[in-house]
């Protein structure tokens, strides 16, 4: 092997080591200091560098029944027979004392401010997503209920510019463990769940959205935990995300209206959304009619009684008590932006009398 080849391989190995280190080390945004790091603690159950040399004093004896179901080991908090109903949840994943909210949308909602979500309806290009996320919205409502893109495309867009002004948000297709886990593990900080009809559905959405003890989200990893997403946040992602997640449940049907009061009261619900389009679709009345307005006011009353935020379309930003809004799509934003930029020059096209661009052909 030549000296040049040896040198090349050494440099390549060093490069791979640097990339690997960068991919696992939490990286805060430019200009922001990283949180203080605590000394690493050895975990004998992982990354064992010396197999066969470690002991596990609390492990069950080889080949014997430890009777763990009926008897706890000395020092355990949960004594007596094992019972999930009486289990005292441990402090391992508590947020640090005095931990502050780091999700700007959650913070703004807690302060009573009005938040807006720009709708990314069909785009899959990260450049388009990042432009939307830097345009002035509080979060981006990535549409997964009515669009056919897949989660890998969404994941790629979100990780391209995680520190844009608007945080990643999504409307999932339905209340489902796999659907919600994809959204959260990919980094969503605002979760919108459509057509919630019953308290049972609301509880299911809450359960998949939050880690224990509030919910039953699985701690399976994903890019949300990476240093280039939320792995660097003070207190750690796992320990603080329950306090930072925004969960919005949509009331869209007559059944949802019937149960709106109880849906809004489910612990963990941040806001309820009065679905302007589908409440008309399911009721058979248009906006402005007494029956339609009654439906919207039922959702309004449910939010007020439960003490949660109330969401609706951006056109309702001046409607009483509405403080959370879905704005238009990326194509609508382009049309509005071009019209604003061109002013009186907009739509002043030449008018040929013949050919494909003649007025009679359009």
XYZ file of C-alpha atoms in Angstrom:
362
model
C 0.000 0.000 0.000
C 1.478 3.371 -0.979
C 2.051 6.215 1.457
C -0.420 8.371 -0.482
C -3.154 5.745 -0.161
C -2.478 5.354 3.557
C -2.682 9.115 4.019
C -5.915 9.284 2.031
C -7.523 6.546 4.096
C -6.460 8.263 7.308
C -7.999 11.563 6.211
C -11.181 9.786 5.089
C -11.466 8.007 8.418
C -11.053 11.307 10.244
C -13.735 12.871 8.051
C -16.198 10.074 8.787
C -15.475 10.422 12.498
C -16.227 14.147 12.382
C -19.490 13.560 10.492
C -20.520 10.886 12.964
C -19.762 13.155 15.881
C -21.758 16.000 14.340
C -24.746 13.735 13.730
C -24.953 12.694 17.391
C -23.911 15.872 19.175
C -26.741 18.342 19.873
C -26.205 21.504 17.848
C -28.082 24.668 18.913
C -28.916 27.319 16.279
C -26.182 29.735 15.247
C -25.597 32.376 17.892
C -27.309 30.425 20.671
C -25.305 28.796 23.436
C -25.671 25.103 24.075
C -27.120 24.088 27.440
C -24.685 22.968 30.105
C -23.804 19.295 29.715
C -23.765 16.929 32.662
C -21.076 14.283 33.020
C -22.003 11.043 31.251
C -23.117 8.191 33.466
C -22.241 4.585 32.685
C -25.166 2.355 31.795
C -24.245 -1.323 32.208
C -27.211 -2.297 30.042
C -25.930 -0.502 26.938
C -22.681 -0.242 24.980
C -20.937 -2.815 27.170
C -17.245 -2.469 26.309
C -16.250 -5.482 28.393
C -18.725 -8.330 27.870
C -18.746 -10.904 30.629
C -17.162 -8.689 33.268
C -20.162 -6.751 34.567
C -22.558 -7.941 37.252
C -26.266 -7.158 37.579
C -27.097 -7.358 41.267
C -30.838 -6.780 40.766
C -31.206 -9.273 37.922
C -33.324 -12.408 38.370
C -31.213 -15.489 39.302
C -30.372 -17.626 36.303
C -33.036 -20.228 35.680
C -35.140 -19.269 38.721
C -38.440 -17.461 39.241
C -37.626 -14.163 40.980
C -41.240 -13.692 42.155
C -41.000 -10.084 40.878
C -44.724 -9.978 40.163
C -45.518 -10.296 43.867
C -42.414 -8.935 45.622
C -40.430 -5.760 44.869
C -36.648 -5.604 45.365
C -35.356 -3.667 48.408
C -35.484 0.093 47.887
C -38.186 0.026 45.201
C -40.818 2.774 45.401
C -43.589 0.465 44.220
C -43.959 -2.233 46.873
C -46.417 -5.108 47.126
C -47.926 -7.042 44.214
C -47.413 -5.431 40.796
C -50.468 -3.369 39.798
C -50.469 -0.847 36.909
C -53.454 0.954 38.492
C -51.449 1.942 41.578
C -47.998 2.309 40.007
C -46.154 5.450 41.117
C -44.504 6.922 38.038
C -40.807 7.622 38.519
C -38.936 10.945 38.158
C -36.474 9.839 35.443
C -38.169 11.897 32.712
C -39.365 14.899 34.705
C -38.408 18.262 33.193
C -35.737 20.126 35.169
C -36.992 22.388 37.942
C -37.930 25.775 36.495
C -37.761 24.538 32.880
C -38.982 27.196 30.452
C -41.186 26.709 27.397
C -39.063 26.606 24.236
C -41.828 26.139 21.621
C -42.741 29.706 20.565
C -46.262 28.669 19.506
C -47.044 27.111 22.896
C -45.556 30.128 24.659
C -47.587 32.600 22.585
C -50.779 30.624 23.233
C -50.104 30.570 26.973
C -49.642 34.339 26.851
C -52.995 34.767 25.083
C -51.568 35.849 21.733
C -53.015 35.046 18.321
C -51.126 32.391 16.357
C -51.297 31.660 12.636
C -50.420 28.568 10.645
C -49.588 28.806 6.960
C -50.887 25.792 5.024
C -48.380 23.787 2.995
C -50.927 21.873 0.964
C -49.054 19.966 -1.735
C -45.443 21.136 -2.039
C -42.637 18.648 -1.367
C -39.679 20.892 -2.210
C -37.728 21.902 0.940
C -37.045 25.330 -0.581
C -40.786 26.019 -0.802
C -41.347 24.806 2.750
C -38.491 26.927 4.096
C -39.771 30.007 2.261
C -43.192 29.498 3.867
C -41.604 28.892 7.264
C -39.707 32.190 7.006
C -42.630 34.279 5.717
C -44.079 35.345 9.079
C -46.390 32.531 10.215
C -46.088 31.064 13.709
C -46.219 27.476 12.454
C -46.592 25.603 9.189
C -49.707 23.470 8.831
C -48.331 20.634 6.679
C -51.354 18.980 5.138
C -51.417 15.170 5.397
C -55.176 14.591 5.517
C -55.974 15.699 1.966
C -52.614 15.329 0.206
C -50.883 12.221 -1.147
C -47.254 12.948 -0.199
C -45.458 10.566 2.145
C -43.758 11.057 5.508
C -40.234 10.876 4.099
C -40.961 13.965 1.985
C -42.315 15.785 5.047
C -39.369 14.683 7.162
C -36.908 16.033 4.584
C -38.646 19.420 4.443
C -38.754 19.839 8.219
C -35.099 18.963 8.793
C -33.911 21.362 6.075
C -34.677 24.495 8.116
C -35.722 23.440 11.640
C -34.842 26.852 13.086
C -37.005 28.903 10.722
C -39.381 31.334 12.422
C -42.402 29.066 11.921
C -42.197 25.734 13.741
C -43.193 22.512 11.943
C -46.812 21.529 12.379
C -49.068 19.007 10.670
C -52.645 17.909 10.210
C -52.518 14.130 10.281
C -55.014 11.994 8.404
C -56.660 10.317 11.404
C -56.324 9.356 15.063
C -53.813 6.544 14.805
C -50.624 5.529 16.625
C -48.570 5.135 13.450
C -49.775 8.396 11.924
C -49.178 10.466 15.056
C -45.841 8.792 15.858
C -44.591 9.615 12.345
C -45.535 13.253 12.840
C -43.940 13.652 16.266
C -40.842 11.541 15.683
C -40.187 13.632 12.562
C -40.297 16.799 14.686
C -43.818 18.257 14.637
C -44.430 20.736 17.468
C -48.039 21.472 16.476
C -50.317 18.464 15.944
C -53.766 18.922 14.388
C -56.148 15.935 14.507
C -59.246 16.095 12.230
C -62.847 14.896 12.656
C -62.760 14.111 16.360
C -66.276 12.911 17.137
C -66.082 11.390 20.614
C -64.269 11.679 23.921
C -62.747 8.255 23.232
C -61.181 9.598 20.007
C -59.909 12.673 21.831
C -58.307 10.504 24.517
C -56.756 8.265 21.850
C -55.234 11.274 20.061
C -53.916 12.589 23.370
C -52.485 9.196 24.313
C -50.461 8.833 21.105
C -49.306 12.461 21.273
C -47.839 12.558 24.777
C -45.209 10.540 26.571
C -46.133 8.866 29.882
C -47.525 9.565 32.349
C -49.997 11.792 30.442
C -50.103 9.581 27.340
C -48.558 6.455 25.886
C -46.293 7.686 23.110
C -43.485 5.222 22.498
C -39.923 6.415 23.113
C -38.646 5.062 19.808
C -36.463 7.903 18.551
C -36.589 9.733 15.239
C -35.130 12.959 13.904
C -36.959 15.000 16.550
C -34.338 13.726 19.006
C -31.385 14.694 16.800
C -29.116 17.583 17.641
C -30.077 19.307 14.395
C -33.739 19.293 15.440
C -34.740 19.384 19.124
C -32.086 17.213 20.780
C -30.218 20.288 22.028
C -33.135 21.991 23.856
C -32.572 22.833 27.542
C -33.735 19.923 29.668
C -33.717 17.526 26.715
C -36.442 16.719 24.195
C -37.862 13.650 25.965
C -38.176 15.407 29.301
C -39.700 18.659 28.019
C -41.787 17.890 24.922
C -44.966 17.127 26.893
C -44.936 20.741 28.103
C -44.131 22.134 24.657
C -46.433 20.204 22.318
C -49.518 21.965 20.911
C -52.421 19.527 20.366
C -55.389 20.863 18.354
C -58.522 18.739 17.914
C -60.920 19.593 15.087
C -64.702 19.572 15.616
C -66.206 18.973 12.178
C -69.346 16.856 12.486
C -72.708 16.879 14.258
C -71.442 14.060 16.498
C -68.417 16.172 17.347
C -70.677 19.099 18.230
C -72.705 16.877 20.562
C -69.547 15.902 22.456
C -67.613 19.166 22.080
C -67.750 20.138 25.769
C -66.210 16.854 26.919
C -63.721 16.693 24.044
C -62.337 20.107 24.956
C -61.877 19.051 28.591
C -59.600 16.081 27.838
C -56.271 16.742 29.631
C -53.537 17.585 27.135
C -55.796 19.325 24.606
C -54.362 22.759 23.820
C -57.113 23.990 21.503
C -60.243 22.997 19.621
C -60.776 24.001 16.011
C -64.191 25.003 14.685
C -63.927 23.549 11.188
C -65.507 26.210 9.008
C -65.775 24.099 5.865
C -66.794 20.713 7.226
C -69.232 22.030 9.817
C -71.057 23.444 6.801
C -70.560 20.186 4.909
C -71.983 18.042 7.723
C -74.748 20.441 8.794
C -76.006 21.437 5.353
C -75.908 25.177 6.111
C -73.641 27.935 4.872
C -71.719 30.457 6.925
C -73.913 33.324 8.087
C -77.104 31.296 8.477
C -78.459 30.816 12.012
C -77.978 27.033 12.012
C -74.369 27.302 10.856
C -73.517 30.016 13.353
C -75.093 27.934 16.112
C -72.680 25.096 15.284
C -69.662 27.398 15.452
C -70.858 28.870 18.736
C -71.148 25.392 20.263
C -67.414 24.910 19.642
C -66.761 28.418 20.960
C -68.626 27.657 24.182
C -66.810 24.352 24.640
C -63.430 26.087 24.418
C -64.434 28.809 26.853
C -65.775 26.328 29.431
C -62.687 24.113 29.167
C -60.220 27.010 29.258
C -58.489 26.011 26.003
C -57.649 28.023 22.884
C -60.156 28.378 20.028
C -59.051 27.959 16.400
C -60.601 28.702 13.027
C -59.817 30.041 9.536
C -57.691 33.172 9.197
C -60.806 35.077 8.019
C -62.063 34.812 11.611
C -59.057 36.542 13.182
C -61.344 39.303 14.494
C -64.143 36.964 15.640
C -64.515 37.062 19.463
C -62.308 34.616 21.416
C -60.640 33.072 18.342
C -56.852 33.174 18.838
C -55.547 30.378 16.581
C -55.872 30.343 12.803
C -55.230 28.337 9.656
C -54.038 30.599 6.854
C -53.992 29.950 3.103
C -51.953 27.495 1.035
C -48.571 28.019 -0.604
C -50.221 28.586 -4.006
C -52.571 31.190 -2.549
C -49.605 32.877 -0.864
C -47.741 33.040 -4.183
C -50.744 34.613 -5.900
C -51.168 37.189 -3.127
C -47.442 37.950 -3.074
C -47.245 38.503 -6.814
C -50.341 40.716 -6.791
C -48.881 42.796 -3.943
C -45.508 43.066 -5.656
C -46.871 44.063 -9.075
C -49.582 46.407 -7.841
C -51.182 48.125 -10.858
C -49.026 46.049 -13.224
C -50.788 42.818 -12.228
C -52.937 41.185 -14.904
C -52.179 43.767 -17.567
C -51.299 41.162 -20.186
C -51.186 41.882 -23.892
C -54.326 40.807 -25.743
C -53.544 39.156 -29.073
C -56.520 38.583 -31.344
C -55.301 35.173 -32.553
C -53.326 32.189 -31.313
C -53.294 30.260 -28.036
C -53.250 33.412 -25.913
C -56.186 35.110 -27.564
C -58.926 36.033 -25.103
C -61.417 33.780 -26.904
C -59.132 30.772 -26.295
C -58.901 31.238 -22.523
